[in-house]
Short mmCIF file of C-alpha atoms in Angstrom, two decimals:
data_model
loop_
_atom_site.label_atom_id
_atom_site.label_comp_id
_atom_site.label_asym_id
_atom_site.label_seq_id
_atom_site.Cartn_x
_atom_site.Cartn_y
_atom_site.Cartn_z
CA UNK A 1 4.44 -16.39 1.54
CA UNK A 2 8.28 -16.89 2.20
CA UNK A 3 9.20 -19.19 5.04
CA UNK A 4 10.91 -17.20 7.77
CA UNK A 5 12.10 -18.46 11.10
CA UNK A 6 13.18 -16.75 14.01
CA UNK A 7 15.23 -17.95 16.92
CA UNK A 8 14.26 -17.50 20.45
CA UNK A 9 17.03 -14.68 21.29
CA UNK A 10 15.85 -12.89 17.97
CA UNK A 11 12.34 -12.96 19.14
CA UNK A 12 13.51 -11.91 22.55
CA UNK A 13 15.64 -8.94 21.19
CA UNK A 14 12.62 -7.73 19.00
CA UNK A 15 10.46 -8.01 22.03
CA UNK A 16 12.71 -5.85 24.21
CA UNK A 17 13.27 -3.39 21.61
CA UNK A 18 9.47 -3.15 21.00
CA UNK A 19 8.87 -2.56 24.85
CA UNK A 20 11.86 -0.18 25.20
CA UNK A 21 10.69 1.84 21.91
CA UNK A 22 9.10 5.22 22.64
CA UNK A 23 8.51 4.48 26.27
CA UNK A 24 12.26 5.37 27.11
CA UNK A 25 11.57 8.90 26.05
CA UNK A 26 7.87 9.46 26.96
CA UNK A 27 8.21 8.08 30.47
CA UNK A 28 4.71 6.11 30.79
CA UNK A 29 4.31 6.76 34.37
CA UNK A 30 4.82 10.46 34.79
CA UNK A 31 1.01 11.39 35.73
CA UNK A 32 1.36 9.51 39.05
CA UNK A 33 4.20 12.17 40.21
CA UNK A 34 6.36 10.87 42.76
CA UNK A 35 4.45 7.57 42.91
CA UNK A 36 5.25 6.90 39.31
CA UNK A 37 7.46 4.10 40.17
CA UNK A 38 4.73 2.34 42.00
CA UNK A 39 2.31 3.06 39.17
CA UNK A 40 4.93 1.33 36.89
CA UNK A 41 5.24 -1.63 38.92
CA UNK A 42 1.56 -2.16 39.11
CA UNK A 43 1.36 -1.75 35.30
CA UNK A 44 4.48 -3.97 34.72
CA UNK A 45 2.74 -6.93 36.68
CA UNK A 46 -0.59 -6.29 34.94
CA UNK A 47 1.47 -6.25 31.64
CA UNK A 48 3.00 -9.72 32.51
CA UNK A 49 -0.35 -11.24 33.00
CA UNK A 50 -1.78 -9.76 29.63
CA UNK A 51 1.53 -10.92 28.04
CA UNK A 52 0.86 -14.36 29.36
CA UNK A 53 -2.68 -14.25 28.01
CA UNK A 54 -1.24 -13.65 24.56
CA UNK A 55 1.10 -16.46 24.82
CA UNK A 56 -1.74 -18.72 26.08
CA UNK A 57 -3.83 -17.75 23.06
CA UNK A 58 -1.07 -18.61 20.60
CA UNK A 59 -0.21 -21.83 22.35
CA UNK A 60 -3.90 -22.95 22.22
CA UNK A 61 -3.92 -22.16 18.32
CA UNK A 62 -0.34 -22.97 17.38
CA UNK A 63 1.03 -22.06 13.94
CA UNK A 64 -1.72 -19.56 13.32
CA UNK A 65 -1.43 -15.79 13.24
CA UNK A 66 -3.76 -13.44 15.14
CA UNK A 67 -6.03 -13.23 11.88
CA UNK A 68 -6.28 -17.11 11.46
CA UNK A 69 -6.99 -17.42 15.35
CA UNK A 70 -9.80 -14.82 15.18
CA UNK A 71 -11.39 -16.33 12.32
CA UNK A 72 -11.27 -19.93 13.77
CA UNK A 73 -12.74 -18.93 17.04
CA UNK A 74 -15.03 -15.91 16.15
CA UNK A 75 -16.17 -17.52 12.57
CA UNK A 76 -15.21 -16.23 9.27
CA UNK A 77 -17.45 -13.20 9.18
CA UNK A 78 -17.02 -11.65 12.64
CA UNK A 79 -13.17 -12.91 12.69
CA UNK A 80 -12.68 -10.88 9.30
CA UNK A 81 -14.38 -7.63 10.94
CA UNK A 82 -12.39 -7.86 14.02
CA UNK A 83 -9.22 -8.64 12.07
CA UNK A 84 -9.59 -5.50 9.92
CA UNK A 85 -10.02 -3.41 13.09
CA UNK A 86 -6.66 -4.96 14.25
CA UNK A 87 -4.95 -4.12 10.98
CA UNK A 88 -6.24 -0.75 11.50
CA UNK A 89 -4.97 -0.68 15.19
CA UNK A 90 -1.49 -1.86 14.13
CA UNK A 91 -1.30 1.01 11.48
CA UNK A 92 -2.43 3.52 13.69
CA UNK A 93 0.27 2.33 16.50
CA UNK A 94 3.05 2.62 13.75
CA UNK A 95 1.56 6.06 12.91
CA UNK A 96 1.83 6.90 16.71
CA UNK A 97 5.39 5.94 17.08
CA UNK A 98 6.47 7.67 13.88
CA UNK A 99 4.96 10.86 15.04
CA UNK A 100 6.65 10.45 18.66
CA UNK A 101 9.78 10.16 16.75
CA UNK A 102 9.37 13.15 14.48
CA UNK A 103 7.98 15.35 17.34
CA UNK A 104 11.28 14.49 19.38
CA UNK A 105 13.62 15.22 16.41
CA UNK A 106 11.76 18.27 15.78
CA UNK A 107 12.01 19.62 19.11
CA UNK A 108 15.35 18.41 20.19
CA UNK A 109 17.56 18.06 17.27
CA UNK A 110 16.33 19.42 13.93
CA UNK A 111 13.86 22.36 14.85
CA UNK A 112 13.97 23.65 11.24
CA UNK A 113 13.34 20.69 9.36
CA UNK A 114 9.82 19.86 8.07
CA UNK A 115 7.90 17.03 10.13
CA UNK A 116 6.93 15.12 7.07
CA UNK A 117 10.50 15.02 5.96
CA UNK A 118 11.73 13.64 9.33
CA UNK A 119 8.95 10.88 9.49
CA UNK A 120 9.41 10.18 5.70
CA UNK A 121 13.05 9.48 6.26
CA UNK A 122 12.40 7.29 9.50
CA UNK A 123 9.63 5.34 7.54
CA UNK A 124 11.76 4.84 4.57
CA UNK A 125 14.69 2.96 6.78
CA UNK A 126 11.80 1.00 8.22
CA UNK A 127 10.47 -0.11 4.70
CA UNK A 128 13.95 -0.90 3.65
CA UNK A 129 14.62 -3.12 6.64
CA UNK A 130 10.99 -5.11 6.23
CA UNK A 131 11.46 -5.34 2.55
CA UNK A 132 14.53 -7.40 3.30
CA UNK A 133 12.48 -9.72 5.63
CA UNK A 134 11.67 -9.24 9.52
CA UNK A 135 14.35 -11.73 10.01
CA UNK A 136 16.88 -9.19 9.04
CA UNK A 137 15.51 -6.78 11.63
CA UNK A 138 15.64 -9.40 14.03
CA UNK A 139 19.37 -10.06 13.50
CA UNK A 140 20.19 -6.51 13.46
CA UNK A 141 18.27 -6.36 16.81
CA UNK A 142 20.45 -8.97 17.98
CA UNK A 143 23.59 -6.72 17.33
CA UNK A 144 21.93 -3.39 18.55
CA UNK A 145 19.37 -4.05 21.25
CA UNK A 146 22.39 -4.81 23.86
CA UNK A 147 23.66 -1.12 23.41
CA UNK A 148 20.08 0.20 24.74
CA UNK A 149 20.83 -0.66 28.55
CA UNK A 150 24.42 0.64 27.92
CA UNK A 151 23.00 3.96 26.75
CA UNK A 152 20.60 4.20 29.73
CA UNK A 153 23.19 3.11 32.34
CA UNK A 154 25.68 5.97 31.29
CA UNK A 155 22.85 8.67 31.39
CA UNK A 156 21.91 7.41 34.88
CA UNK A 157 25.34 7.12 36.22
CA UNK A 158 26.11 10.34 34.92
CA UNK A 159 23.41 12.23 36.83
CA UNK A 160 23.69 10.12 40.09
CA UNK A 161 25.13 12.89 41.90
CA UNK A 162 21.80 14.74 41.59
CA UNK A 163 19.62 12.00 42.97
CA UNK A 164 17.56 13.15 45.94
CA UNK A 165 15.72 10.30 47.75
CA UNK A 166 13.17 12.92 49.30
CA UNK A 167 11.75 13.44 45.81
CA UNK A 168 10.13 10.04 46.13
CA UNK A 169 8.13 11.14 49.34
CA UNK A 170 5.40 11.29 50.49
CA UNK A 171 4.24 8.04 49.14
CA UNK A 172 0.36 7.97 48.10
CA UNK A 173 -0.09 11.55 49.07
CA UNK A 174 -3.03 11.65 46.78
CA UNK A 175 -4.34 8.34 47.53
CA UNK A 176 -4.27 5.06 45.29
CA UNK A 177 -6.47 6.16 42.63
CA UNK A 178 -3.97 8.31 40.39
CA UNK A 179 -1.66 5.46 40.89
CA UNK A 180 -4.16 2.77 39.68
CA UNK A 181 -5.01 5.03 36.77
CA UNK A 182 -1.53 5.60 35.88
CA UNK A 183 -0.78 1.86 36.25
CA UNK A 184 -3.61 1.32 33.61
CA UNK A 185 -1.93 3.64 31.40
CA UNK A 186 1.29 1.66 31.77
CA UNK A 187 -0.46 -1.55 30.96
CA UNK A 188 -1.91 -0.26 27.67
CA UNK A 189 1.37 1.61 26.81
CA UNK A 190 3.70 -0.13 26.35
CA UNK A 191 2.83 -3.81 27.57
CA UNK A 192 -0.66 -4.24 26.09
CA UNK A 193 0.87 -3.14 22.51
CA UNK A 194 2.64 -6.36 22.40
CA UNK A 195 -0.62 -7.80 20.94
CA UNK A 196 1.28 -7.16 17.67
CA UNK A 197 3.48 -9.90 18.38
CA UNK A 198 0.50 -12.53 17.92
CA UNK A 199 1.31 -12.02 14.11
CA UNK A 200 5.01 -12.64 14.79
CA UNK A 201 4.84 -15.70 17.11
CA UNK A 202 4.25 -18.19 14.39
CA UNK A 203 7.72 -17.11 12.94
CA UNK A 204 9.31 -18.53 16.04
CA UNK A 205 11.43 -21.84 15.11
CA UNK A 206 11.07 -23.73 18.50
CA UNK A 207 7.53 -22.98 19.93
CA UNK A 208 8.62 -24.51 23.28
CA UNK A 209 10.91 -21.72 23.91
CA UNK A 210 8.04 -19.04 23.50
CA UNK A 211 7.01 -18.78 26.94
CA UNK A 212 10.61 -18.60 28.51
CA UNK A 213 11.89 -15.98 25.92
CA UNK A 214 8.95 -13.71 26.03
CA UNK A 215 8.83 -13.67 29.78
CA UNK A 216 12.63 -13.07 30.17
CA UNK A 217 12.26 -10.14 27.62
CA UNK A 218 9.43 -8.53 29.62
CA UNK A 219 11.41 -8.60 32.79
CA UNK A 220 14.46 -7.18 31.14
CA UNK A 221 12.66 -4.31 29.46
CA UNK A 222 10.46 -3.68 32.63
CA UNK A 223 13.65 -3.47 34.73
CA UNK A 224 15.12 -1.01 32.19
CA UNK A 225 11.99 1.15 32.12
CA UNK A 226 11.87 0.92 35.84
CA UNK A 227 15.33 2.41 36.20
CA UNK A 228 14.58 5.28 33.93
CA UNK A 229 11.40 6.00 35.71
CA UNK A 230 12.87 6.05 39.08
CA UNK A 231 15.98 8.05 37.72
CA UNK A 232 13.78 10.76 36.19
CA UNK A 233 11.44 11.18 39.90
CA UNK A 234 14.72 11.25 41.74
CA UNK A 235 16.90 13.28 39.70
CA UNK A 236 14.53 15.53 37.80
CA UNK A 237 11.88 15.73 40.61
CA UNK A 238 8.31 14.53 39.97
CA UNK A 239 6.77 18.04 38.89
CA UNK A 240 9.47 18.72 36.37
CA UNK A 241 9.35 15.24 35.06
CA UNK A 242 5.55 15.77 34.57
CA UNK A 243 6.18 19.27 32.85
CA UNK A 244 8.86 18.15 30.67
CA UNK A 245 7.99 17.15 27.20
CA UNK A 246 10.86 14.45 27.29
CA UNK A 247 12.00 13.94 30.70
CA UNK A 248 14.89 11.31 29.27
CA UNK A 249 16.27 14.17 27.03
CA UNK A 250 15.90 16.64 30.19
CA UNK A 251 18.01 14.16 32.27
CA UNK A 252 20.76 13.77 29.39
CA UNK A 253 21.25 17.54 29.59
CA UNK A 254 22.28 17.27 33.50
CA UNK A 255 25.04 15.27 32.47
CA UNK A 256 28.21 16.89 33.38
CA UNK A 257 30.68 18.59 30.99
CA UNK A 258 29.34 16.94 27.76
CA UNK A 259 26.01 16.77 26.09
CA UNK A 260 24.95 13.27 25.68
CA UNK A 261 21.59 13.44 24.16
CA UNK A 262 22.75 11.44 21.03
CA UNK A 263 22.49 8.72 23.23
CA UNK A 264 19.01 9.19 24.14
CA UNK A 265 18.51 9.50 20.36
CA UNK A 266 20.35 6.19 19.94
CA UNK A 267 17.82 4.48 22.14
CA UNK A 268 14.76 5.92 20.26
CA UNK A 269 16.51 5.03 16.86
CA UNK A 270 17.07 1.46 17.85
CA UNK A 271 14.03 0.73 20.08
CA UNK A 272 11.44 2.93 17.73
CA UNK A 273 12.55 1.69 14.53
CA UNK A 274 12.10 -1.94 15.91
CA UNK A 275 8.44 -0.97 17.26
CA UNK A 276 7.67 0.85 13.88
CA UNK A 277 9.08 -2.34 11.87
CA UNK A 278 6.93 -4.77 14.14
CA UNK A 279 3.76 -2.65 13.79
CA UNK A 280 4.10 -2.35 10.16
CA UNK A 281 4.73 -5.90 9.57
CA UNK A 282 1.71 -6.89 11.63
CA UNK A 283 -0.48 -4.61 9.68
CA UNK A 284 0.77 -5.71 6.11
CA UNK A 285 0.86 -9.37 7.56
CA UNK A 286 -2.95 -8.96 8.61
CA UNK A 287 -4.15 -7.20 5.46
CA UNK A 288 -2.34 -9.86 3.37
CA UNK A 289 -3.75 -12.71 5.26
CA UNK A 290 -7.41 -11.03 5.15
CA UNK A 291 -7.22 -10.25 1.33
CA UNK A 292 -5.76 -13.88 0.41
CA UNK A 293 -2.60 -12.33 -1.05
CA UNK A 294 0.81 -14.19 -1.09
CA UNK A 295 3.44 -11.90 -0.12
CA UNK A 296 3.14 -9.05 2.64
CA UNK A 297 6.07 -7.15 0.88
CA UNK A 298 3.74 -6.09 -2.17
CA UNK A 299 1.65 -3.86 0.26
CA UNK A 300 4.25 -2.65 2.58
CA UNK A 301 5.28 0.48 1.08
CA UNK A 302 1.76 1.75 0.20
CA UNK A 303 0.89 1.06 3.90
CA UNK A 304 3.88 2.71 5.10
CA UNK A 305 3.33 5.65 2.85
CA UNK A 306 -0.37 5.94 4.17
CA UNK A 307 0.88 5.60 7.73
CA UNK A 308 3.32 8.56 7.29
CA UNK A 309 0.41 10.60 6.14
CA UNK A 310 -1.66 9.40 9.09
CA UNK A 311 1.03 10.40 11.61
CA UNK A 312 1.12 13.93 10.09
CA UNK A 313 -2.59 13.96 10.39
CA UNK A 314 -2.94 12.43 13.86
CA UNK A 315 -2.49 15.60 16.03
CA UNK A 316 -2.34 19.43 15.57
CA UNK A 317 0.35 19.97 18.13
CA UNK A 318 2.44 18.14 20.35
CA UNK A 319 0.25 18.83 23.36
CA UNK A 320 -2.48 17.05 21.70
CA UNK A 321 -0.09 14.22 21.26
CA UNK A 322 0.72 14.09 25.19
CA UNK A 323 -3.30 14.43 26.03
CA UNK A 324 -4.19 11.65 23.69
CA UNK A 325 -1.45 9.44 25.25
CA UNK A 326 -2.44 9.95 28.72
CA UNK A 327 -6.47 10.55 28.44
CA UNK A 328 -7.66 8.56 25.49
CA UNK A 329 -5.19 6.02 24.54
CA UNK A 330 -5.76 3.48 27.32
CA UNK A 331 -9.43 3.51 26.69
CA UNK A 332 -9.18 3.24 22.67
CA UNK A 333 -6.59 0.36 23.15
CA UNK A 334 -8.55 -1.42 25.77
CA UNK A 335 -10.64 -3.62 23.34
CA UNK A 336 -7.70 -4.48 21.36
CA UNK A 337 -5.26 -5.21 24.10
CA UNK A 338 -7.44 -6.82 26.86
CA UNK A 339 -11.32 -7.44 26.07
CA UNK A 340 -10.76 -9.32 22.65
CA UNK A 341 -7.73 -11.34 23.80
CA UNK A 342 -9.37 -12.33 27.12
CA UNK A 343 -12.42 -13.56 24.99
CA UNK A 344 -10.37 -15.41 22.48
CA UNK A 345 -8.56 -17.15 25.22
CA UNK A 346 -11.94 -18.24 26.86
CA UNK A 347 -13.13 -19.35 23.54
CA UNK A 348 -9.90 -21.11 22.74
CA UNK A 349 -10.09 -23.03 26.12
CA UNK A 350 -13.57 -24.05 25.85
CA UNK A 351 -12.96 -25.25 22.22
CA UNK A 352 -9.89 -27.18 23.14
CA UNK A 353 -11.69 -28.80 26.23
CA UNK A 354 -14.73 -29.86 23.86
CA UNK A 355 -12.23 -31.29 21.29
CA UNK A 356 -10.52 -33.28 23.88
CA UNK A 357 -13.92 -34.90 25.45
CA UNK A 358 -14.97 -35.50 21.64
CA UNK A 359 -11.44 -37.70 21.06
CA UNK A 360 -11.61 -39.27 24.64
CA UNK B 17 2.44 23.03 -0.44
CA UNK B 18 5.54 21.53 0.93
CA UNK B 19 3.80 18.76 2.69
CA UNK B 20 1.54 17.90 -0.33
CA UNK B 21 4.50 17.88 -2.63
CA UNK B 22 6.44 15.80 -0.42
CA UNK B 23 3.78 13.17 0.23
CA UNK B 24 2.84 12.86 -3.50
CA UNK B 25 6.51 12.42 -4.23
CA UNK B 26 6.85 9.61 -1.73
CA UNK B 27 3.92 7.72 -3.22
CA UNK B 28 5.31 7.91 -6.74
CA UNK B 29 8.32 6.65 -5.53
CA UNK B 30 6.57 3.83 -3.68
CA UNK B 31 4.88 2.86 -6.94
CA UNK B 32 8.02 2.83 -8.81
CA UNK B 33 9.88 0.58 -6.23
CA UNK B 34 6.66 -1.83 -5.81
CA UNK B 35 6.42 -2.66 -9.58
CA UNK B 36 8.33 -6.07 -9.35
CA UNK B 37 5.90 -7.06 -6.39
CA UNK B 38 2.80 -5.99 -8.38
CA UNK B 39 3.95 -7.93 -11.46
CA UNK B 40 4.68 -11.15 -9.49
CA UNK B 41 1.53 -11.26 -7.64
CA UNK B 42 -0.86 -13.91 -8.76
CA UNK B 43 -4.19 -12.00 -7.61
CA UNK B 44 -3.20 -8.89 -9.43
CA UNK B 45 -6.76 -7.33 -9.18
CA UNK B 46 -7.24 -7.93 -5.40
CA UNK B 47 -3.77 -6.51 -4.95
CA UNK B 48 -4.18 -3.31 -7.05
CA UNK B 49 -7.78 -2.66 -5.23
CA UNK B 50 -6.11 -2.73 -1.90
CA UNK B 51 -2.76 -1.02 -3.01
CA UNK B 52 -4.67 1.83 -4.77
CA UNK B 53 -6.86 2.21 -1.88
CA UNK B 54 -3.88 3.20 0.49
CA UNK B 55 -1.95 5.18 -2.21
CA UNK B 56 -5.07 7.24 -3.33
CA UNK B 57 -6.14 7.92 0.44
CA UNK B 58 -2.66 8.89 1.33
CA UNK B 59 -2.32 11.35 -1.68
CA UNK B 60 -5.89 12.71 -1.12
CA UNK B 61 -5.12 13.14 2.70
CA UNK B 62 -1.72 14.70 2.02
CA UNK B 63 -3.59 17.23 -0.34
CA UNK B 64 -6.18 18.11 2.14
CA UNK B 65 -3.95 18.43 5.12
CA UNK B 66 -2.15 21.42 3.07
CA UNK B 67 -5.35 23.16 2.78
CA UNK B 68 -6.48 26.22 4.85
CA UNK B 69 -9.28 24.25 6.49
CA UNK B 70 -7.71 20.68 6.89
CA UNK B 71 -10.05 17.77 8.12
CA UNK B 72 -10.32 17.11 11.71
CA UNK B 73 -7.85 14.98 13.08
CA UNK B 74 -8.50 11.32 13.98
CA UNK B 75 -7.18 11.76 17.50
CA UNK B 76 -10.02 14.26 18.23
CA UNK B 77 -12.65 11.85 16.63
CA UNK B 78 -11.37 8.92 18.72
CA UNK B 79 -11.25 11.11 21.95
CA UNK B 80 -14.94 12.24 21.29
CA UNK B 81 -15.99 8.71 20.79
CA UNK B 82 -14.21 7.41 24.00
CA UNK B 83 -15.61 10.29 25.91
CA UNK B 84 -19.19 9.52 24.56
CA UNK B 85 -18.65 5.72 25.54
CA UNK B 86 -17.13 6.31 29.07
CA UNK B 87 -19.41 9.26 29.75
CA UNK B 88 -16.65 11.69 30.44
CA UNK B 89 -16.31 15.46 29.24
#
């Protein structure tokens, strides 16, 4: 496989774009109503812990991708089986984000365009970018990701006159349980999804900068998402936020005089594209490594084509999409995002300790 | 038949653009097996999606599985 190297800033930009991706549109904390900000804070803190687990796994197994780490820790057979499951999960995640983008475009900007055409065009852009190499996407991210906070700030400041701080009260009116459940949802979407980066970390030029880069990126992306969550609660009110299909798009409509929803679309185009690209790369690289092929680019188009078909097949309608995201996805993603990585970390620590004992 | 035609069109285009990669790969048979698996499953799925009785979507299957495991209705 061609040697590709990413700088710390490039990896950081990919990380921010990935976390921001579709989360900026869907508001991951909407089901906790006025306590959404608290649920997001809990999910964010748990997210930082789980991302620290991913970093530790990589640092304990340096220069290895997730597939290599799985094989060396779980053994060849079990590692391959779990690797195939991860390849499926990354592919499924790419299909989910493609469908999010398709549904948003269908509902908001292109109501008469067939869904397969919208998703197909979006996927074609992702394949084109990945065929040039993931470092090209990372360099594009360096240019485009700084636009994301700008777009969010314009929308937030534009609707600042509608902010009503009484919308945040009463705090914990329904008890702590819905807040914790939503916090768990925030952990799985978007923070836990960064498990995909275990396939990208080996591309980093200086391993010593990994911890700092990823931590700063998680804090920046978390802050941006927190601003969006709080803005939606204060300006739209919690009930409207919960009922709206895409709260960010609704918030943009409140902007005085001009229509600025293209700015929201800009966020999705930049963040969403990076998220799909990272997921497709992770899936293609995982399948390539599992099958012993030399270049992930040979499989990329066929995997993306399958992912487009899968994204059309995923849901019957947009309501099923939201129902799946809230009720099923956190439990479905739990083994991939938390259980297997925590097991991997424990096994890696035990192996490292026993190796040290042997050498001493 | 719009969905099926569109999806089949996409896959034909994919196969044409991927020819250089298929030629340059050393383990051709292994690559072809995986490649054709994705291409054929995509085409078959695309055709099935356009029928009057499409297959149950994966989200419903995953939801049923999750509900069965966590014991929820």
